Amino acid sequence: MERAQSPAQFPLERGGTGDLLAGGADGPGRLRALTSVVLDTLETAARARGGPLPAGGPDAVARRTTALCDPVLPEEGVGAEAALTDLVRAVAEGAADPADPACVAHLHCPPLAVAVAAEVAGAALNPSMDSWDQAPAAGVIEELTTAALARLVHPDAPAPDALITSGGTESNLVALLLARERAAPGPLRVMTGANAHHSVHRAAWMLGLPAPVVVPCTDGRIDPAALDRTLAALDGAPALVVATAGTTDEGRIDPLPEIADIAERYGAELHVDAAYGGPLLFSERLAPLLKGLDRAVSITFDLHKLGWQPVAAGVLAVADTALLAPLSLRTDYLNADDDTEAGLPDLLGRSIRTTRRPDALKIAATFRALGRRGLSELVEHCVRTAEEFGRAVDARPALRRRPGPIGISTVLFRPVVADALGPEAGDAVVAEVRRTLLLDGRAVLGRAVAEDGDGQHRLWLKATLLHPVAATADLLPLLDLVAEAAERAASGEGDGGGGDSEGGGGDTAAPAEERLSP
C-alpha cells in the first residue's frame, strides 16, 4: 500500500510550508542544503567584517543589522535560503568573534568544530531531557558524560554525581538550593569572598536566604584568617562557604586546602565555583593548582569557558548522588510511578528545568574526539600562552602588568602613561583605550578593577586567553594597538573610538584592510 505523502515532503516554495523538517529520514537532505547556505554566508561575512568586532559602534551595527533583518515577521515569507542568508550575514558581520586572536575580553571561548557539529545533530533531533520517551539514547549519553565529569572532580568519592546546567549561574543557584534544603530549618548562612561571582549573591536573593557575608580578600583571594573570624562569629549556625577557583576578573584561585580546613573545623560545608578553573583537572601538570577541590560538597564546572563548547555547557558536580534528592519531583505525564517501577529512567530530577537541550551530546563528542590527553594539551596551551603574553607585556616599556602571578589564563595590564595622570585621569585613559579599540573594531579587551602593588585599586585592561591554538605571536599586535591608543588618549587626541560626526557610531571607521586583527 502506497504511503500518503506528508506535508513535510512537499517542495518548499517561496513563503511555502512544505519540506520544512530537519528530522526524519528526509530531513537531513534539506538540512544539508540549508547548512551549506549558512556555512557559505559565515565564511564571506567573516571576511567582510575584517576583524574581531564590527566597526562603528552600537548605532552602526544596529543600522546594518536592521537593514538586513527588518521586518523579522513579514506578511509573506522570503523563503528559507534568503532568510538564512540575510540573518546569518547580519549576525556574522556584526559578531564579536572569539576565534579571532584579538577577541580576548571575556570568558568567551571559540567553540571546537566537533562540538558545533554535534550541536547541529542535537538541534535536528531535538530531544528534550525531561523524560525517557523524549530522549532515549540522549539520556544515556548524558548519564555517561555526567559520570565521567563527576569522577574527574571527585575521584575518590564512593558515589559522585553531576548535573548538566546552563552555566555557572544555574550551577551556583542549584548548589545553594541544595545546601539550603540540607540546612533546614536553617536559616543557611552563606559566606563568600569579595572576589566571588555575582551569581552567588543573586542565588541567595532568589532563594530567600540572608545576603551572603562577604569575606575580605588579599591579592584577589579569600583571606583565610578573615574567614576563620567570620565563621567563629556564627556560633555554629548552618553555613556554606563559597570559594572560587578562577575569578572572573583576575583568574585567581582561592587557597582551597586552607579554606576546606577552616570550614571543616566549624562544621560548615564548602562549595567551589570552579566555572573557569575546573578544566585544569584535565591536565596532570596543572591539576595540583586545584588541590583541595575534591573536599567540596559541590563544585561548579563550566565547559563553555576553558572547554571550548558552544553555550551552554555548565556542570554541577556533587560528592554524593544522595545530595541531589531534593530535586526529585513526580508528575504523571513525565515520570509516573508505575513507569519508573517498570524500568523507564526518571530524568526529571536531573535539573531544576523541565525542557532541556541535549547539551551533553556536544560535550561527549568533544571528550571522545580528544580524550583527556587532547583536552590537557589545549588547556596547557592557553595557560602557557598567557604566561608568554605576560612576559611580552613586561618587555614593553610603554605597558605595565599587574604585579603578581598570571591568573590561570588572564593577564591584567595598563599603559604606563596612565600612571602619570593621577588615579581618576589614569583610569579614564585605560577606559578610553578599550572603547577606542572596540568602536574601531580592532580589538576586544576586557576591563577589571584590581589591587595594584601599592595596595590601591586601579582599572586594568584584561586579556582572557582561551584560544586553544592561537600562538603568542598572534597576540603581540594587541600590545602595539594598546600603546598607540594610549598615547593618543593621554595627549587628548582620542575621541572615544570610531563613529561619525553625528555621534551615532557610523560607517566611517577604518577600511577592513586597515583593521585586520593579528
PDB file of C-alpha atoms in Angstrom, residues 188-475:
ATOM      1  CA  LEU A 188      21.569  28.853  55.988  1.00  0.00           C
ATOM      2  CA  ARG A 189      24.277  31.499  56.131  1.00  0.00           C
ATOM      3  CA  VAL A 190      26.445  31.848  53.024  1.00  0.00           C
ATOM      4  CA  MET A 191      29.966  33.217  53.253  1.00  0.00           C
ATOM      5  CA  THR A 192      31.887  34.123  50.151  1.00  0.00           C
ATOM      6  CA  GLY A 193      34.864  36.204  49.183  1.00  0.00           C
ATOM      7  CA  ALA A 194      34.760  39.740  47.882  1.00  0.00           C
ATOM      8  CA  ASN A 195      36.123  38.127  44.705  1.00  0.00           C
ATOM      9  CA  ALA A 196      33.054  35.910  44.172  1.00  0.00           C
ATOM     10  CA  HIS A 197      30.930  35.900  41.037  1.00  0.00           C
ATOM     11  CA  HIS A 198      27.778  37.989  41.288  1.00  0.00           C
ATOM     12  CA  SER A 199      25.635  34.883  40.753  1.00  0.00           C
ATOM     13  CA  VAL A 200      26.314  33.772  44.351  1.00  0.00           C
ATOM     14  CA  HIS A 201      24.634  36.912  45.687  1.00  0.00           C
ATOM     15  CA  ARG A 202      21.809  36.642  43.182  1.00  0.00           C
ATOM     16  CA  ALA A 203      21.209  32.998  44.086  1.00  0.00           C
ATOM     17  CA  ALA A 204      20.922  33.857  47.787  1.00  0.00           C
ATOM     18  CA  TRP A 205      18.416  36.579  46.931  1.00  0.00           C
ATOM     19  CA  MET A 206      16.365  34.277  44.687  1.00  0.00           C
ATOM     20  CA  LEU A 207      16.267  31.571  47.358  1.00  0.00           C
ATOM     21  CA  GLY A 208      15.175  33.895  50.141  1.00  0.00           C
ATOM     22  CA  LEU A 209      18.437  33.444  52.052  1.00  0.00           C
ATOM     23  CA  PRO A 210      20.136  36.174  54.065  1.00  0.00           C
ATOM     24  CA  ALA A 211      22.575  38.210  51.996  1.00  0.00           C
ATOM     25  CA  PRO A 212      25.946  36.430  51.851  1.00  0.00           C
ATOM     26  CA  VAL A 213      28.577  37.517  54.324  1.00  0.00           C
ATOM     27  CA  VAL A 214      31.455  38.953  52.293  1.00  0.00           C
ATOM     28  CA  VAL A 215      34.881  37.797  53.454  1.00  0.00           C
ATOM     29  CA  PRO A 216      37.783  40.177  52.708  1.00  0.00           C
ATOM     30  CA  CYS A 217      40.364  39.185  50.129  1.00  0.00           C
ATOM     31  CA  THR A 218      44.093  39.696  49.908  1.00  0.00           C
ATOM     32  CA  ASP A 219      45.610  39.892  46.433  1.00  0.00           C
ATOM     33  CA  GLY A 220      42.316  38.781  44.905  1.00  0.00           C
ATOM     34  CA  ARG A 221      41.930  35.638  47.062  1.00  0.00           C
ATOM     35  CA  ILE A 222      39.923  34.889  50.204  1.00  0.00           C
ATOM     36  CA  ASP A 223      41.885  35.733  53.350  1.00  0.00           C
ATOM     37  CA  PRO A 224      41.799  32.512  55.453  1.00  0.00           C
ATOM     38  CA  ALA A 225      42.209  34.392  58.753  1.00  0.00           C
ATOM     39  CA  ALA A 226      39.236  36.602  57.901  1.00  0.00           C
ATOM     40  CA  LEU A 227      37.178  33.517  57.007  1.00  0.00           C
ATOM     41  CA  ASP A 228      38.097  31.936  60.342  1.00  0.00           C
ATOM     42  CA  ARG A 229      36.878  35.010  62.232  1.00  0.00           C
ATOM     43  CA  THR A 230      33.679  35.134  60.172  1.00  0.00           C
ATOM     44  CA  LEU A 231      32.784  31.506  60.827  1.00  0.00           C
ATOM     45  CA  ALA A 232      33.640  31.802  64.527  1.00  0.00           C
ATOM     46  CA  ALA A 233      31.121  34.652  64.817  1.00  0.00           C
ATOM     47  CA  LEU A 234      28.314  32.396  63.533  1.00  0.00           C
ATOM     48  CA  ASP A 235      28.447  30.311  66.690  1.00  0.00           C
ATOM     49  CA  GLY A 236      27.616  27.038  64.938  1.00  0.00           C
ATOM     50  CA  ALA A 237      24.758  28.198  62.690  1.00  0.00           C
ATOM     51  CA  PRO A 238      24.393  26.227  59.415  1.00  0.00           C
ATOM     52  CA  ALA A 239      26.876  27.695  56.954  1.00  0.00           C
ATOM     53  CA  LEU A 240      28.046  27.256  53.378  1.00  0.00           C
ATOM     54  CA  VAL A 241      31.419  28.661  52.369  1.00  0.00           C
ATOM     55  CA  VAL A 242      31.633  29.512  48.656  1.00  0.00           C
ATOM     56  CA  ALA A 243      35.196  29.663  47.341  1.00  0.00           C
ATOM     57  CA  THR A 244      36.303  30.457  43.798  1.00  0.00           C
ATOM     58  CA  ALA A 245      38.741  28.596  41.569  1.00  0.00           C
ATOM     59  CA  GLY A 246      39.286  31.098  38.773  1.00  0.00           C
ATOM     60  CA  THR A 247      37.853  34.535  39.462  1.00  0.00           C
ATOM     61  CA  THR A 248      36.246  36.357  36.561  1.00  0.00           C
ATOM     62  CA  ASP A 249      38.386  39.485  36.829  1.00  0.00           C
ATOM     63  CA  GLU A 250      41.798  38.055  37.682  1.00  0.00           C
ATOM     64  CA  GLY A 251      41.719  34.273  37.280  1.00  0.00           C
ATOM     65  CA  ARG A 252      42.727  33.857  40.915  1.00  0.00           C
ATOM     66  CA  ILE A 253      42.245  30.571  42.785  1.00  0.00           C
ATOM     67  CA  ASP A 254      41.307  30.798  46.450  1.00  0.00           C
ATOM     68  CA  PRO A 255      43.514  28.828  48.918  1.00  0.00           C
ATOM     69  CA  LEU A 256      41.265  25.775  48.795  1.00  0.00           C
ATOM     70  CA  PRO A 257      43.082  23.460  51.270  1.00  0.00           C
ATOM     71  CA  GLU A 258      43.140  26.139  53.974  1.00  0.00           C
ATOM     72  CA  ILE A 259      39.518  27.087  53.313  1.00  0.00           C
ATOM     73  CA  ALA A 260      38.458  23.424  53.481  1.00  0.00           C
ATOM     74  CA  ASP A 261      40.280  23.005  56.804  1.00  0.00           C
ATOM     75  CA  ILE A 262      38.617  26.080  58.304  1.00  0.00           C
ATOM     76  CA  ALA A 263      35.150  25.101  57.058  1.00  0.00           C
ATOM     77  CA  GLU A 264      35.567  21.601  58.483  1.00  0.00           C
ATOM     78  CA  ARG A 265      36.701  22.976  61.847  1.00  0.00           C
ATOM     79  CA  TYR A 266      33.456  24.921  62.206  1.00  0.00           C
ATOM     80  CA  GLY A 267      31.158  22.281  60.722  1.00  0.00           C
ATOM     81  CA  ALA A 268      30.462  24.363  57.611  1.00  0.00           C
ATOM     82  CA  GLU A 269      30.101  22.960  54.105  1.00  0.00           C
ATOM     83  CA  LEU A 270      32.197  24.053  51.130  1.00  0.00           C
ATOM     84  CA  HIS A 271      31.040  24.820  47.596  1.00  0.00           C
ATOM     85  CA  VAL A 272      33.614  25.840  44.991  1.00  0.00           C
ATOM     86  CA  ASP A 273      32.779  27.902  41.939  1.00  0.00           C
ATOM     87  CA  ALA A 274      35.324  26.442  39.509  1.00  0.00           C
ATOM     88  CA  ALA A 275      33.441  27.542  36.399  1.00  0.00           C
ATOM     89  CA  TYR A 276      36.689  28.942  34.963  1.00  0.00           C
ATOM     90  CA  GLY A 277      39.376  26.841  36.617  1.00  0.00           C
ATOM     91  CA  GLY A 278      37.708  23.425  36.705  1.00  0.00           C
ATOM     92  CA  PRO A 279      39.118  22.219  33.357  1.00  0.00           C
ATOM     93  CA  LEU A 280      42.634  22.449  34.824  1.00  0.00           C
ATOM     94  CA  LEU A 281      41.776  18.967  36.116  1.00  0.00           C
ATOM     95  CA  PHE A 282      42.255  17.600  32.600  1.00  0.00           C
ATOM     96  CA  SER A 283      45.984  18.316  32.928  1.00  0.00           C
ATOM     97  CA  GLU A 284      48.154  16.259  35.259  1.00  0.00           C
ATOM     98  CA  ARG A 285      50.602  19.163  35.391  1.00  0.00           C
ATOM     99  CA  LEU A 286      48.014  21.820  36.239  1.00  0.00           C
ATOM    100  CA  ALA A 287      45.561  19.830  38.377  1.00  0.00           C
ATOM    101  CA  PRO A 288      47.627  20.448  41.571  1.00  0.00           C
ATOM    102  CA  LEU A 289      46.585  24.115  41.310  1.00  0.00           C
ATOM    103  CA  LEU A 290      43.145  22.869  42.386  1.00  0.00           C
ATOM    104  CA  LYS A 291      44.355  20.880  45.385  1.00  0.00           C
ATOM    105  CA  GLY A 292      41.529  20.704  47.927  1.00  0.00           C
ATOM    106  CA  LEU A 293      38.792  20.961  45.306  1.00  0.00           C
ATOM    107  CA  ASP A 294      37.630  17.401  45.956  1.00  0.00           C
ATOM    108  CA  ARG A 295      36.855  18.336  49.574  1.00  0.00           C
ATOM    109  CA  ALA A 296      33.942  20.485  48.409  1.00  0.00           C
ATOM    110  CA  VAL A 297      30.454  19.078  48.716  1.00  0.00           C
ATOM    111  CA  SER A 298      29.565  20.650  45.356  1.00  0.00           C
ATOM    112  CA  ILE A 299      31.510  22.207  42.511  1.00  0.00           C
ATOM    113  CA  THR A 300      30.522  24.462  39.630  1.00  0.00           C
ATOM    114  CA  PHE A 301      32.343  23.488  36.431  1.00  0.00           C
ATOM    115  CA  ASP A 302      31.824  25.123  33.025  1.00  0.00           C
ATOM    116  CA  LEU A 303      32.872  23.869  29.623  1.00  0.00           C
ATOM    117  CA  HIS A 304      31.785  26.887  27.583  1.00  0.00           C
ATOM    118  CA  LYS A 305      34.786  28.693  29.042  1.00  0.00           C
ATOM    119  CA  LEU A 306      38.036  26.738  29.200  1.00  0.00           C
ATOM    120  CA  GLY A 307      36.372  23.794  27.444  1.00  0.00           C
ATOM    121  CA  TRP A 308      35.559  25.273  24.005  1.00  0.00           C
ATOM    122  CA  GLN A 309      31.895  24.283  23.899  1.00  0.00           C
ATOM    123  CA  PRO A 310      29.101  26.327  22.337  1.00  0.00           C
ATOM    124  CA  VAL A 311      26.932  27.933  25.003  1.00  0.00           C
ATOM    125  CA  ALA A 312      25.514  26.344  27.093  1.00  0.00           C
ATOM    126  CA  ALA A 313      27.641  23.671  28.746  1.00  0.00           C
ATOM    127  CA  GLY A 314      27.578  24.004  32.519  1.00  0.00           C
ATOM    128  CA  VAL A 315      28.026  21.311  35.149  1.00  0.00           C
ATOM    129  CA  LEU A 316      27.323  20.961  38.861  1.00  0.00           C
ATOM    130  CA  ALA A 317      29.262  18.094  40.425  1.00  0.00           C
ATOM    131  CA  VAL A 318      28.442  16.700  43.879  1.00  0.00           C
ATOM    132  CA  ALA A 319      30.398  14.384  46.120  1.00  0.00           C
ATOM    133  CA  ASP A 320      27.432  12.058  46.696  1.00  0.00           C
ATOM    134  CA  THR A 321      24.471  11.430  44.421  1.00  0.00           C
ATOM    135  CA  ALA A 322      22.199  11.356  47.505  1.00  0.00           C
ATOM    136  CA  LEU A 323      22.727  15.121  47.793  1.00  0.00           C
ATOM    137  CA  LEU A 324      20.554  15.564  44.696  1.00  0.00           C
ATOM    138  CA  ALA A 325      17.471  14.027  46.318  1.00  0.00           C
ATOM    139  CA  PRO A 326      15.747  17.409  46.952  1.00  0.00           C
ATOM    140  CA  LEU A 327      15.459  17.845  43.162  1.00  0.00           C
ATOM    141  CA  SER A 328      13.214  14.781  42.868  1.00  0.00           C
ATOM    142  CA  LEU A 329       9.763  15.555  41.513  1.00  0.00           C
ATOM    143  CA  ARG A 330       6.902  13.350  40.401  1.00  0.00           C
ATOM    144  CA  THR A 331       4.473  14.324  37.661  1.00  0.00           C
ATOM    145  CA  ASP A 332       2.408  11.667  35.937  1.00  0.00           C
ATOM    146  CA  TYR A 333       2.973  12.686  32.313  1.00  0.00           C
ATOM    147  CA  LEU A 334       6.775  12.586  32.631  1.00  0.00           C
ATOM    148  CA  ASN A 335       7.727  10.040  35.310  1.00  0.00           C
ATOM    149  CA  ALA A 336       4.698   8.201  36.617  1.00  0.00           C
ATOM    150  CA  ASP A 337       5.389   5.794  39.473  1.00  0.00           C
ATOM    151  CA  ASP A 338       4.386   2.730  37.505  1.00  0.00           C
ATOM    152  CA  ASP A 339       6.579   3.738  34.540  1.00  0.00           C
ATOM    153  CA  THR A 340       9.569   4.184  36.834  1.00  0.00           C
ATOM    154  CA  GLU A 341       8.862   0.881  38.558  1.00  0.00           C
ATOM    155  CA  ALA A 342       8.687  -0.755  35.119  1.00  0.00           C
ATOM    156  CA  GLY A 343      12.216   0.410  34.375  1.00  0.00           C
ATOM    157  CA  LEU A 344      11.816   3.702  32.475  1.00  0.00           C
ATOM    158  CA  PRO A 345      14.571   6.074  33.651  1.00  0.00           C
ATOM    159  CA  ASP A 346      13.492   9.156  35.607  1.00  0.00           C
ATOM    160  CA  LEU A 347      15.165  12.245  34.106  1.00  0.00           C
ATOM    161  CA  LEU A 348      13.026  14.943  35.724  1.00  0.00           C
ATOM    162  CA  GLY A 349      15.084  15.162  38.893  1.00  0.00           C
ATOM    163  CA  ARG A 350      18.271  15.864  36.939  1.00  0.00           C
ATOM    164  CA  SER A 351      17.609  19.586  36.722  1.00  0.00           C
ATOM    165  CA  ILE A 352      15.566  22.485  38.062  1.00  0.00           C
ATOM    166  CA  ARG A 353      14.450  22.956  34.451  1.00  0.00           C
ATOM    167  CA  THR A 354      11.862  20.826  32.692  1.00  0.00           C
ATOM    168  CA  THR A 355      12.532  21.114  28.958  1.00  0.00           C
ATOM    169  CA  ARG A 356      16.296  20.896  28.447  1.00  0.00           C
ATOM    170  CA  ARG A 357      18.519  20.711  25.401  1.00  0.00           C
ATOM    171  CA  PRO A 358      20.871  17.706  24.900  1.00  0.00           C
ATOM    172  CA  ASP A 359      23.948  19.724  25.864  1.00  0.00           C
ATOM    173  CA  ALA A 360      25.777  16.584  26.980  1.00  0.00           C
ATOM    174  CA  LEU A 361      25.960  15.425  23.342  1.00  0.00           C
ATOM    175  CA  LYS A 362      28.494  18.053  22.262  1.00  0.00           C
ATOM    176  CA  ILE A 363      30.493  17.529  25.461  1.00  0.00           C
ATOM    177  CA  ALA A 364      30.595  13.777  24.874  1.00  0.00           C
ATOM    178  CA  ALA A 365      31.621  14.239  21.234  1.00  0.00           C
ATOM    179  CA  THR A 366      34.483  16.500  22.307  1.00  0.00           C
ATOM    180  CA  PHE A 367      35.625  14.156  25.066  1.00  0.00           C
ATOM    181  CA  ARG A 368      35.669  11.135  22.751  1.00  0.00           C
ATOM    182  CA  ALA A 369      37.332  13.060  19.925  1.00  0.00           C
ATOM    183  CA  LEU A 370      40.184  14.494  22.008  1.00  0.00           C
ATOM    184  CA  GLY A 371      40.397  12.289  25.070  1.00  0.00           C
ATOM    185  CA  ARG A 372      41.778  13.572  28.338  1.00  0.00           C
ATOM    186  CA  ARG A 373      45.239  13.946  26.835  1.00  0.00           C
ATOM    187  CA  GLY A 374      43.987  16.105  23.971  1.00  0.00           C
ATOM    188  CA  LEU A 375      41.974  18.298  26.319  1.00  0.00           C
ATOM    189  CA  SER A 376      45.018  18.597  28.566  1.00  0.00           C
ATOM    190  CA  GLU A 377      47.108  19.874  25.657  1.00  0.00           C
ATOM    191  CA  LEU A 378      44.570  22.595  24.851  1.00  0.00           C
ATOM    192  CA  VAL A 379      44.277  23.726  28.471  1.00  0.00           C
ATOM    193  CA  GLU A 380      48.046  23.801  28.880  1.00  0.00           C
ATOM    194  CA  HIS A 381      48.378  25.769  25.638  1.00  0.00           C
ATOM    195  CA  CYS A 382      46.117  28.518  26.968  1.00  0.00           C
ATOM    196  CA  VAL A 383      47.944  28.710  30.291  1.00  0.00           C
ATOM    197  CA  ARG A 384      51.355  28.727  28.589  1.00  0.00           C
ATOM    198  CA  THR A 385      50.257  31.382  26.100  1.00  0.00           C
ATOM    199  CA  ALA A 386      49.072  33.625  28.940  1.00  0.00           C
ATOM    200  CA  GLU A 387      52.439  33.306  30.669  1.00  0.00           C
ATOM    201  CA  GLU A 388      54.251  34.208  27.455  1.00  0.00           C
ATOM    202  CA  PHE A 389      51.869  37.096  26.823  1.00  0.00           C
ATOM    203  CA  GLY A 390      52.547  38.365  30.342  1.00  0.00           C
ATOM    204  CA  ARG A 391      56.299  38.291  29.701  1.00  0.00           C
ATOM    205  CA  ALA A 392      55.733  40.205  26.460  1.00  0.00           C
ATOM    206  CA  VAL A 393      53.872  42.905  28.420  1.00  0.00           C
ATOM    207  CA  ASP A 394      56.760  43.061  30.893  1.00  0.00           C
ATOM    208  CA  ALA A 395      59.173  43.617  27.987  1.00  0.00           C
ATOM    209  CA  ARG A 396      57.245  46.660  26.680  1.00  0.00           C
ATOM    210  CA  PRO A 397      58.333  49.941  28.320  1.00  0.00           C
ATOM    211  CA  ALA A 398      55.001  51.520  27.390  1.00  0.00           C
ATOM    212  CA  LEU A 399      52.953  48.905  29.271  1.00  0.00           C
ATOM    213  CA  ARG A 400      52.797  47.566  32.800  1.00  0.00           C
ATOM    214  CA  ARG A 401      51.391  44.259  34.007  1.00  0.00           C
ATOM    215  CA  ARG A 402      49.546  43.933  37.283  1.00  0.00           C
ATOM    216  CA  PRO A 403      52.096  42.689  39.848  1.00  0.00           C
ATOM    217  CA  GLY A 404      51.925  39.051  40.815  1.00  0.00           C
ATOM    218  CA  PRO A 405      51.413  35.754  39.018  1.00  0.00           C
ATOM    219  CA  ILE A 406      49.214  35.191  35.984  1.00  0.00           C
ATOM    220  CA  GLY A 407      45.735  34.046  36.992  1.00  0.00           C
ATOM    221  CA  ILE A 408      45.117  30.802  35.014  1.00  0.00           C
ATOM    222  CA  SER A 409      44.987  32.445  31.546  1.00  0.00           C
ATOM    223  CA  THR A 410      44.037  36.029  32.484  1.00  0.00           C
ATOM    224  CA  VAL A 411      46.522  38.884  32.108  1.00  0.00           C
ATOM    225  CA  LEU A 412      45.834  42.367  33.529  1.00  0.00           C
ATOM    226  CA  PHE A 413      47.878  45.271  32.221  1.00  0.00           C
ATOM    227  CA  ARG A 414      47.678  49.020  31.581  1.00  0.00           C
ATOM    228  CA  PRO A 415      49.584  51.704  29.682  1.00  0.00           C
ATOM    229  CA  VAL A 416      52.320  53.420  31.665  1.00  0.00           C
ATOM    230  CA  VAL A 417      51.172  56.863  30.504  1.00  0.00           C
ATOM    231  CA  ALA A 418      48.017  56.352  32.576  1.00  0.00           C
ATOM    232  CA  ASP A 419      50.055  56.082  35.794  1.00  0.00           C
ATOM    233  CA  ALA A 420      51.431  59.606  35.416  1.00  0.00           C
ATOM    234  CA  LEU A 421      47.985  61.227  35.256  1.00  0.00           C
ATOM    235  CA  GLY A 422      46.653  60.519  38.723  1.00  0.00           C
ATOM    236  CA  PRO A 423      44.084  57.896  39.736  1.00  0.00           C
ATOM    237  CA  GLU A 424      40.924  59.210  38.052  1.00  0.00           C
ATOM    238  CA  ALA A 425      42.534  60.575  34.903  1.00  0.00           C
ATOM    239  CA  GLY A 426      44.696  57.471  34.542  1.00  0.00           C
ATOM    240  CA  ASP A 427      41.739  55.139  34.830  1.00  0.00           C
ATOM    241  CA  ALA A 428      39.864  57.281  32.309  1.00  0.00           C
ATOM    242  CA  VAL A 429      42.685  56.765  29.796  1.00  0.00           C
ATOM    243  CA  VAL A 430      42.541  52.993  30.315  1.00  0.00           C
ATOM    244  CA  ALA A 431      38.783  53.030  29.753  1.00  0.00           C
ATOM    245  CA  GLU A 432      39.128  55.174  26.635  1.00  0.00           C
ATOM    246  CA  VAL A 433      41.778  52.867  25.146  1.00  0.00           C
ATOM    247  CA  ARG A 434      39.413  49.930  25.475  1.00  0.00           C
ATOM    248  CA  ARG A 435      36.456  51.773  23.947  1.00  0.00           C
ATOM    249  CA  THR A 436      38.527  53.159  21.099  1.00  0.00           C
ATOM    250  CA  LEU A 437      39.690  49.706  20.051  1.00  0.00           C
ATOM    251  CA  LEU A 438      36.151  48.331  20.447  1.00  0.00           C
ATOM    252  CA  LEU A 439      34.495  51.011  18.338  1.00  0.00           C
ATOM    253  CA  ASP A 440      37.175  50.787  15.675  1.00  0.00           C
ATOM    254  CA  GLY A 441      36.589  47.026  15.539  1.00  0.00           C
ATOM    255  CA  ARG A 442      40.269  46.335  16.096  1.00  0.00           C
ATOM    256  CA  ALA A 443      40.363  44.542  19.450  1.00  0.00           C
ATOM    257  CA  VAL A 444      38.036  43.270  22.166  1.00  0.00           C
ATOM    258  CA  LEU A 445      39.764  43.747  25.519  1.00  0.00           C
ATOM    259  CA  GLY A 446      38.091  43.469  28.893  1.00  0.00           C
ATOM    260  CA  ARG A 447      38.349  45.705  31.927  1.00  0.00           C
ATOM    261  CA  ALA A 448      38.833  44.913  35.608  1.00  0.00           C
ATOM    262  CA  VAL A 449      39.395  46.889  38.789  1.00  0.00           C
ATOM    263  CA  ALA A 450      42.107  45.173  40.826  1.00  0.00           C
ATOM    264  CA  GLU A 451      44.630  45.896  43.523  1.00  0.00           C
ATOM    265  CA  ASP A 452      47.988  47.289  42.407  1.00  0.00           C
ATOM    266  CA  GLY A 453      51.363  46.704  44.008  1.00  0.00           C
ATOM    267  CA  ASP A 454      50.903  49.751  46.265  1.00  0.00           C
ATOM    268  CA  GLY A 455      47.589  48.462  47.600  1.00  0.00           C
ATOM    269  CA  GLN A 456      45.490  50.901  45.551  1.00  0.00           C
ATOM    270  CA  HIS A 457      42.743  49.657  43.263  1.00  0.00           C
ATOM    271  CA  ARG A 458      43.139  50.691  39.625  1.00  0.00           C
ATOM    272  CA  LEU A 459      41.465  49.987  36.309  1.00  0.00           C
ATOM    273  CA  TRP A 460      43.267  47.458  34.110  1.00  0.00           C
ATOM    274  CA  LEU A 461      42.847  46.115  30.618  1.00  0.00           C
ATOM    275  CA  LYS A 462      42.082  42.415  30.717  1.00  0.00           C
ATOM    276  CA  ALA A 463      43.140  39.731  28.249  1.00  0.00           C
ATOM    277  CA  THR A 464      41.426  36.400  28.923  1.00  0.00           C
ATOM    278  CA  LEU A 465      43.263  33.934  26.709  1.00  0.00           C
ATOM    279  CA  LEU A 466      41.052  30.967  25.847  1.00  0.00           C
ATOM    280  CA  HIS A 467      42.068  30.413  22.221  1.00  0.00           C
ATOM    281  CA  PRO A 468      43.223  26.788  22.064  1.00  0.00           C
ATOM    282  CA  VAL A 469      45.519  27.180  19.035  1.00  0.00           C
ATOM    283  CA  ALA A 470      46.492  30.868  18.721  1.00  0.00           C
ATOM    284  CA  ALA A 471      50.219  31.423  19.156  1.00  0.00           C
ATOM    285  CA  THR A 472      51.683  34.154  21.321  1.00  0.00           C
ATOM    286  CA  ALA A 473      52.901  35.875  18.142  1.00  0.00           C
ATOM    287  CA  ASP A 474      49.278  36.210  17.050  1.00  0.00           C
ATOM    288  CA  LEU A 475      48.539  38.206  20.201  1.00  0.00           C
TER     289      LEU A 475
END
